[in-house]
Coordinates of N, CA and C in Angstrom, one line a residue:
M1 N 5.0 -15.1 -18.0 CA 4.1 -14.0 -17.6 C 4.7 -13.3 -16.5
P2 N 5.0 -11.8 -16.6 CA 5.7 -11.1 -15.6 C 5.0 -11.1 -14.3
E3 N 5.6 -10.9 -13.1 CA 5.2 -11.0 -11.9 C 4.1 -9.7 -11.7
R4 N 2.8 -9.8 -11.1 CA 1.9 -8.7 -11.1 C 2.4 -7.7 -10.0
R5 N 2.8 -6.5 -10.2 CA 3.2 -5.9 -9.0 C 2.1 -4.7 -8.8
V6 N 2.1 -4.1 -7.5 CA 1.3 -3.3 -7.3 C 2.1 -2.2 -6.7
K7 N 2.0 -0.9 -7.2 CA 2.7 0.3 -6.7 C 2.0 0.9 -5.8
R8 N 2.7 1.3 -4.7 CA 2.0 2.0 -3.6 C 1.9 3.4 -3.7
E9 N 0.6 3.7 -4.3 CA 0.4 5.2 -4.6 C -0.9 5.5 -3.8
A10 N -0.5 5.7 -2.4 CA -1.6 6.1 -1.6 C -2.4 4.8 -1.3
T11 N -2.9 4.6 0.1 CA -3.6 3.7 0.6 C -5.1 3.8 0.4
T12 N -5.5 5.0 0.2 CA -7.0 5.3 0.1 C -7.5 6.2 -1.1
V13 N -8.6 6.0 -1.5 CA -9.2 6.8 -2.3 C -10.4 7.5 -1.7
W14 N -10.5 8.7 -1.4 CA -11.6 9.1 -0.7 C -12.2 10.5 -1.5
K15 N -13.4 10.4 -2.0 CA -14.0 11.5 -2.6 C -13.1 11.8 -4.0
G16 N -12.6 10.7 -4.6 CA -12.2 10.8 -5.9 C -10.5 11.2 -5.7
L17 N -10.2 11.3 -4.6 CA -8.7 11.8 -4.3 C -7.9 10.7 -3.7
V18 N -6.3 10.7 -4.1 CA -5.5 9.6 -3.6 C -4.5 10.3 -2.8
T19 N -4.4 9.5 -1.5 CA -3.6 9.9 -0.6 C -2.2 9.6 -0.9
V20 N -1.3 10.7 -0.8 CA 0.1 10.6 -1.1 C 1.1 10.7 0.0
G21 N 0.4 11.4 1.2 CA 1.3 11.8 2.3 C 0.4 12.2 3.4
R22 N 1.1 12.1 4.7 CA 0.2 12.3 5.8 C 1.2 13.5 6.5
V23 N 0.6 14.6 6.8 CA 1.4 15.7 7.7 C 1.5 15.2 9.1
L24 N 3.1 15.2 9.6 CA 3.2 14.7 11.0 C 3.2 15.8 11.8
A25 N 3.9 16.9 11.4 CA 4.1 17.9 12.3 C 4.8 19.2 11.7
P26 N 4.8 20.4 12.3 CA 5.5 21.6 11.8 C 7.1 21.1 11.8
F27 N 7.8 21.8 11.1 CA 9.2 21.5 11.2 C 9.7 23.1 11.0
G28 N 10.3 23.5 12.1 CA 11.0 25.0 12.3 C 9.8 25.9 12.4
T29 N 10.3 27.1 12.0 CA 9.5 28.3 12.2 C 8.7 29.1 11.2
D30 N 9.3 28.6 9.9 CA 8.9 29.3 8.8 C 7.6 28.6 8.1
G31 N 6.9 27.8 8.6 CA 5.7 27.0 8.0 C 6.1 25.6 7.4
E32 N 7.3 25.3 7.5 CA 7.6 24.0 7.0 C 6.9 22.9 7.7
I33 N 6.7 21.7 6.8 CA 5.8 20.5 7.5 C 6.8 19.4 7.2
K34 N 6.7 18.4 8.2 CA 7.2 17.1 8.2 C 5.9 16.1 7.6
V35 N 6.4 15.5 6.4 CA 5.4 14.7 5.8 C 5.8 13.3 5.8
E36 N 4.9 12.2 6.3 CA 5.2 10.9 6.0 C 4.7 10.4 4.6
V37 N 5.6 10.0 3.9 CA 5.4 9.6 2.3 C 4.8 8.4 2.1
L38 N 3.7 8.3 1.5 CA 2.8 7.3 1.4 C 2.7 7.0 -0.3
T39 N 3.8 7.2 -0.8 CA 3.8 6.9 -2.3 C 5.3 6.2 -2.7
D40 N 5.3 5.7 -3.8 CA 6.5 5.1 -4.5 C 6.9 6.2 -5.5
S41 N 6.4 7.4 -5.6 CA 6.7 8.3 -6.3 C 7.1 9.5 -5.7
P42 N 8.1 9.5 -4.8 CA 8.5 10.7 -4.1 C 8.7 11.9 -4.8
Q43 N 9.2 11.9 -6.2 CA 9.4 12.9 -7.0 C 8.1 13.9 -7.1
R44 N 6.9 13.4 -6.7 CA 5.9 14.3 -6.8 C 5.9 15.3 -5.8
F45 N 6.7 15.3 -4.8 CA 6.8 16.3 -3.8 C 8.0 17.5 -4.3
A46 N 8.4 17.4 -5.3 CA 9.3 18.5 -5.9 C 8.5 19.6 -6.3
P47 N 9.2 20.8 -6.2 CA 8.4 22.1 -6.4 C 8.5 22.2 -7.9
P48 N 7.6 22.9 -8.5 CA 6.4 23.6 -8.0 C 5.2 22.5 -7.9
G49 N 5.3 21.2 -7.4 CA 4.2 20.2 -7.5 C 2.9 20.9 -6.9
R50 N 1.8 20.3 -7.3 CA 0.7 20.6 -6.7 C -0.1 19.6 -6.1
V51 N -0.6 19.8 -4.8 CA -1.2 18.7 -4.0 C -2.4 19.5 -3.4
L52 N -3.3 18.5 -2.9 CA -4.5 19.1 -2.1 C -4.4 18.8 -0.8
I53 N -4.9 19.5 0.1 CA -5.0 19.4 1.6 C -6.5 19.7 1.9
Q54 N -7.3 18.7 2.4 CA -8.6 19.1 2.7 C -9.3 19.6 1.4
G55 N -9.0 19.1 0.2 CA -9.7 19.7 -1.1 C -9.2 21.0 -1.7
S56 N -8.2 21.6 -0.9 CA -7.7 23.1 -1.3 C -6.4 22.7 -1.9
P57 N -6.3 23.3 -3.1 CA -5.0 23.1 -3.9 C -3.9 24.0 -3.2
M58 N -2.7 23.2 -3.2 CA -1.6 23.9 -2.6 C -0.5 23.7 -3.6
T59 N 0.4 24.6 -3.5 CA 1.6 24.6 -4.5 C 2.8 24.2 -3.6
I60 N 3.7 23.4 -3.8 CA 5.0 23.2 -3.2 C 5.8 24.2 -3.6
E61 N 6.6 24.9 -2.4 CA 7.3 26.0 -2.8 C 8.9 25.4 -2.7
R62 N 9.2 24.4 -1.8 CA 10.3 23.8 -1.8 C 10.2 22.6 -0.9
S63 N 11.0 21.5 -1.1 CA 11.0 20.3 -0.5 C 12.6 19.8 -0.2
R64 N 12.7 18.9 0.9 CA 13.8 18.4 1.1 C 13.6 17.3 2.0
W65 N 14.6 16.3 2.0 CA 14.5 15.1 2.7 C 15.1 15.0 4.1
H66 N 14.6 14.4 5.0 CA 15.0 14.6 6.4 C 14.6 13.2 7.0
K67 N 15.5 12.3 7.4 CA 15.3 11.2 8.2 C 14.0 10.2 7.7
G68 N 13.9 9.9 6.2 CA 12.9 9.1 5.6 C 11.7 9.8 5.4
N69 N 11.4 11.2 5.9 CA 10.2 12.0 5.5 C 10.8 13.1 4.7
V70 N 9.6 13.7 4.2 CA 10.0 15.0 3.3 C 9.5 16.1 4.1
L71 N 10.2 17.1 4.0 CA 9.9 18.5 4.6 C 9.6 19.3 3.4
L72 N 8.3 19.9 3.5 CA 7.7 20.6 2.5 C 7.4 22.1 3.2
K73 N 7.7 23.2 2.2 CA 7.3 24.5 2.5 C 6.3 24.7 1.3
L74 N 5.0 25.0 1.7 CA 3.9 25.1 0.9 C 3.7 26.7 0.7
V75 N 3.3 27.2 -0.4 CA 3.1 28.4 -0.8 C 1.9 28.8 0.3
G76 N 2.2 30.0 0.9 CA 0.9 30.5 1.9 C 0.8 29.9 3.1
V77 N 1.7 28.8 3.5 CA 1.9 28.4 4.9 C 3.3 29.0 5.3
D78 N 3.1 30.2 6.0 CA 4.4 30.8 6.4 C 4.9 31.0 7.8
D79 N 4.1 30.3 8.6 CA 4.6 30.3 10.1 C 4.3 28.9 10.7
R80 N 4.7 28.7 11.8 CA 4.7 27.6 12.5 C 3.2 27.3 13.0
D81 N 2.4 28.4 13.4 CA 1.2 28.3 13.7 C 0.2 27.6 12.5
Q82 N 0.5 28.3 11.4 CA -0.2 27.7 10.3 C 0.0 26.3 9.9
A83 N 1.4 25.8 10.0 CA 1.8 24.6 9.8 C 1.2 23.5 10.9
L84 N 1.1 24.2 12.0 CA 0.6 23.4 13.4 C -0.9 22.9 12.8
G85 N -1.5 23.8 12.3 CA -3.0 23.7 11.9 C -3.2 22.5 10.8
L86 N -2.0 22.1 10.1 CA -2.2 21.0 9.3 C -1.8 19.6 9.7
G87 N -1.2 19.6 11.0 CA -1.0 18.3 11.5 C -2.1 17.3 11.5
G88 N -1.6 16.0 10.9 CA -2.6 15.0 10.8 C -3.4 14.7 9.5
L89 N -3.4 15.9 8.7 CA -4.2 16.0 7.6 C -3.5 15.3 6.3
E90 N -4.2 14.7 5.4 CA -3.7 14.1 4.3 C -3.4 15.0 3.2
I91 N -2.1 14.6 2.5 CA -1.9 15.3 1.4 C -2.2 14.4 0.1
E92 N -3.1 14.9 -0.7 CA -3.8 14.0 -1.7 C -3.4 14.8 -3.3
I93 N -3.8 13.8 -4.1 CA -3.6 14.1 -5.6 C -5.0 13.7 -6.2
T94 N -5.1 14.1 -7.3 CA -6.2 13.6 -8.2 C -5.9 12.3 -8.9
P95 N -6.5 11.2 -9.2 CA -6.0 10.0 -9.8 C -5.3 10.2 -11.1
D96 N -5.5 11.4 -11.8 CA -5.0 11.6 -13.1 C -3.5 12.0 -12.9
Q97 N -3.1 12.5 -11.7 CA -1.8 12.8 -11.4 C -0.7 11.8 -11.3
A98 N -1.4 10.7 -11.1 CA -0.5 9.2 -10.9 C 0.3 8.9 -12.3
P99 N 1.6 8.7 -12.2 CA 2.2 8.4 -13.6 C 1.5 7.1 -14.2
P100 N 1.5 6.9 -15.2 CA 1.0 5.6 -15.8 C 2.2 4.4 -15.4
L101 N 1.5 3.2 -15.5 CA 2.6 2.1 -15.0 C 2.5 1.2 -16.2
A102 N 3.3 0.3 -16.2 CA 3.5 -0.9 -17.3 C 2.4 -1.8 -17.0
E103 N 2.2 -2.6 -18.0 CA 1.1 -3.7 -18.0 C 1.4 -4.5 -16.8
D104 N 0.3 -5.1 -16.1 CA 0.4 -5.8 -15.1 C 0.9 -5.3 -13.8
Q105 N 0.9 -3.8 -13.8 CA 1.3 -3.0 -12.6 C 0.1 -2.3 -12.2
Y106 N -0.2 -2.2 -10.8 CA -1.4 -1.4 -10.6 C -1.3 -0.6 -9.2
Y107 N -1.8 0.5 -9.1 CA -1.7 1.3 -7.9 C -2.9 0.7 -7.0
H108 N -2.4 0.9 -5.7 CA -3.4 0.3 -4.7 C -4.7 0.9 -5.0
F109 N -4.8 2.4 -5.1 CA -6.1 3.0 -5.3 C -6.9 2.2 -6.5
Q110 N -6.4 1.8 -7.4 CA -7.0 1.0 -8.6 C -7.5 -0.3 -8.3
I111 N -7.0 -0.8 -7.2 CA -7.5 -2.3 -6.9 C -8.4 -2.4 -5.7
V112 N -8.2 -1.5 -4.9 CA -9.2 -1.3 -3.5 C -10.5 -1.1 -4.2
G113 N -11.4 -2.2 -3.8 CA -12.9 -1.9 -4.3 C -13.3 -3.0 -5.2
L114 N -12.1 -3.7 -5.8 CA -12.5 -4.8 -6.7 C -13.3 -5.7 -6.0
Q115 N -14.2 -6.4 -7.1 CA -14.7 -7.5 -6.3 C -13.9 -8.8 -6.8
V116 N -13.7 -9.8 -5.7 CA -12.7 -10.9 -5.8 C -13.5 -12.1 -6.0
F117 N -13.3 -12.9 -7.1 CA -13.8 -14.2 -7.5 C -12.8 -15.3 -7.5
T118 N -13.2 -16.5 -7.2 CA -12.1 -17.8 -7.4 C -12.2 -17.9 -8.7
N119 N -11.4 -18.7 -9.3 CA -11.4 -19.0 -10.6 C -12.5 -20.0 -11.0
R120 N -13.2 -20.6 -9.8 CA -14.4 -21.3 -10.3 C -15.6 -20.4 -10.2
G121 N -15.3 -19.2 -10.2 CA -16.6 -18.3 -10.1 C -17.2 -17.9 -8.8
E122 N -16.7 -18.4 -7.7 CA -17.3 -18.3 -6.2 C -16.8 -16.7 -5.8
P123 N -17.8 -16.2 -5.3 CA -17.4 -14.7 -4.9 C -16.7 -14.8 -3.5
L124 N -15.7 -14.1 -3.3 CA -14.8 -14.0 -2.0 C -15.1 -12.8 -1.4
G125 N -15.7 -11.6 -2.2 CA -16.0 -10.3 -1.5 C -15.1 -9.3 -2.1
E126 N -15.0 -8.1 -1.4 CA -14.4 -6.9 -1.9 C -13.1 -6.8 -1.4
L127 N -12.2 -6.2 -2.3 CA -10.8 -6.1 -1.8 C -11.0 -4.6 -1.2
I128 N -10.7 -4.8 0.3 CA -10.8 -3.5 1.1 C -9.4 -2.7 1.3
S129 N -8.3 -3.6 1.3 CA -7.1 -2.9 1.7 C -6.0 -3.7 1.0
V130 N -4.9 -3.1 1.1 CA -3.5 -3.9 0.7 C -2.5 -3.7 1.8
L131 N -2.0 -5.0 2.3 CA -0.9 -4.8 3.4 C 0.4 -4.7 2.5
T132 N 1.4 -4.0 2.8 CA 2.5 -4.0 2.2 C 3.5 -4.7 3.1
T133 N 4.1 -5.8 2.5 CA 4.9 -6.6 3.3 C 6.5 -6.6 2.7
G134 N 7.3 -7.2 3.3 CA 8.7 -7.2 2.8 C 8.6 -8.2 1.5
G135 N 8.0 -9.1 1.6 CA 8.2 -10.0 0.2 C 7.1 -9.6 -0.6
N136 N 6.0 -9.7 -0.6 CA 4.9 -9.6 -1.6 C 3.7 -8.7 -0.7
D137 N 2.8 -8.2 -1.5 CA 1.6 -7.4 -1.0 C 0.7 -8.6 -0.6
V138 N -0.1 -8.2 0.3 CA -1.3 -9.1 0.7 C -2.6 -8.5 0.6
Y139 N -3.6 -8.9 -0.2 CA -4.9 -8.3 -0.4 C -5.9 -8.8 0.7
V140 N -6.5 -7.7 1.4 CA -7.5 -8.0 2.3 C -9.0 -8.0 1.8
V141 N -9.5 -9.1 1.7 CA -10.8 -9.4 0.9 C -11.8 -9.5 2.1
Q142 N -13.0 -8.7 2.3 CA -14.0 -8.8 3.0 C -15.2 -9.4 2.2
G143 N -15.9 -10.7 2.6 CA -17.0 -10.9 2.1 C -17.7 -12.0 2.9
P144 N -18.6 -13.0 2.0 CA -19.4 -13.8 2.9 C -18.6 -14.9 3.8
R145 N -17.4 -15.1 3.5 CA -16.6 -16.2 4.3 C -15.8 -15.2 5.4
G146 N -16.0 -13.9 5.7 CA -15.3 -13.0 6.6 C -14.2 -12.5 5.8
E147 N -13.0 -12.2 6.7 CA -12.0 -11.8 6.0 C -11.1 -12.9 5.4
V148 N -10.6 -12.6 4.2 CA -9.7 -13.6 3.3 C -8.6 -12.7 3.1
L149 N -7.3 -13.2 3.4 CA -6.1 -12.7 2.9 C -5.4 -13.5 1.9
I150 N -5.1 -12.6 0.6 CA -4.7 -13.1 -0.5 C -3.4 -12.7 -1.0
P151 N -2.3 -13.6 -1.0 CA -1.0 -13.1 -1.3 C -1.1 -12.5 -2.8
A152 N -0.4 -11.5 -3.1 CA -0.3 -10.9 -4.3 C 0.8 -11.3 -5.1
I153 N 0.6 -12.8 -5.5 CA 1.6 -13.4 -6.4 C 1.1 -14.0 -7.6
E154 N 1.8 -14.2 -8.6 CA 1.4 -14.7 -10.1 C 0.4 -16.0 -9.7
D155 N 1.0 -16.9 -8.9 CA 0.3 -18.2 -8.7 C -0.8 -18.2 -8.2
V156 N -1.1 -17.0 -7.5 CA -2.7 -16.9 -6.8 C -3.6 -16.0 -7.6
V157 N -3.0 -14.8 -8.0 CA -3.7 -13.8 -8.6 C -3.8 -14.1 -10.1
K158 N -4.9 -14.5 -10.7 CA -4.8 -14.8 -12.2 C -5.1 -13.8 -13.0
S159 N -6.0 -12.9 -12.7 CA -6.4 -11.6 -13.5 C -6.9 -10.6 -12.8
V160 N -6.8 -9.4 -13.4 CA -7.2 -8.1 -12.8 C -7.9 -7.3 -14.0
N161 N -9.0 -6.8 -13.7 CA -9.8 -6.2 -14.7 C -10.3 -4.9 -14.0
I162 N -9.4 -3.9 -14.0 CA -9.8 -2.5 -13.4 C -11.2 -2.0 -14.0
P163 N -11.2 -2.0 -15.4 CA -12.6 -1.4 -15.8 C -13.8 -2.2 -15.5
G164 N -13.5 -3.5 -15.4 CA -14.9 -4.3 -15.1 C -15.0 -4.6 -13.4
G165 N -13.9 -4.0 -12.7 CA -14.2 -4.0 -11.4 C -14.0 -5.4 -10.7
R166 N -13.0 -6.2 -11.3 CA -13.1 -7.7 -11.0 C -11.5 -8.3 -10.9
M167 N -11.3 -9.2 -9.8 CA -10.1 -9.9 -9.7 C -10.5 -11.3 -9.6
V168 N -9.8 -12.1 -10.3 CA -9.9 -13.7 -10.2 C -8.7 -14.2 -9.6
V169 N -8.8 -14.9 -8.5 CA -7.7 -15.8 -7.9 C -7.8 -17.1 -7.9
E170 N -6.8 -17.8 -8.0 CA -6.7 -19.3 -7.8 C -6.2 -19.6 -6.2
P171 N -7.2 -19.9 -5.4 CA -7.1 -20.1 -3.9 C -5.8 -21.1 -3.6
M172 N -4.9 -20.7 -2.8 CA -3.9 -21.8 -2.3 C -4.6 -22.7 -1.3
E173 N -4.2 -23.7 -1.1 CA -4.7 -24.7 0.0 C -4.8 -24.2 1.4
G174 N -6.1 -24.1 1.8 CA -6.1 -23.4 3.2 C -6.3 -22.0 3.3
M175 N -6.5 -21.3 2.0 CA -6.6 -20.1 2.0 C -8.1 -19.5 2.0
V176 N -9.1 -20.4 1.7 CA -10.6 -20.2 1.7 C -11.2 -21.3 2.3

């Protein structure tokens, strides 16, 4: 069985939208913005890509990389003052804009909200966030036992049913 991998395509889903970046600051004087990338699909920032900022559709006029961040020029954002007004806002897409994944791969936004059970049917709670670490992701589950951290490895995560809203895990010793 292949390793279950989770793709980082935003850390949150809010009002049906998926966060793929966060505006850090203006860059220069012509309306360019510096964006923290929150996706494993950085090609989505290529022009003429479409994104949403506070629910408003925006078209990417140009993009370039600078020190690990992407610099975007959005159509209609033409000076530093307009760019300054976007500081701290999230750049979002609709879930259908995320590219399809191979079997046993999931985006964070697909698994956050799943109900997590042990392989014996005991409820552990709701998967509320995913911590991205160097080795493997860690699922944060909040439930009747408080917060439970679950390593996202094949030995522990036994099944993921996105349509059914359910994940089954085989707890490691001392995990719960």
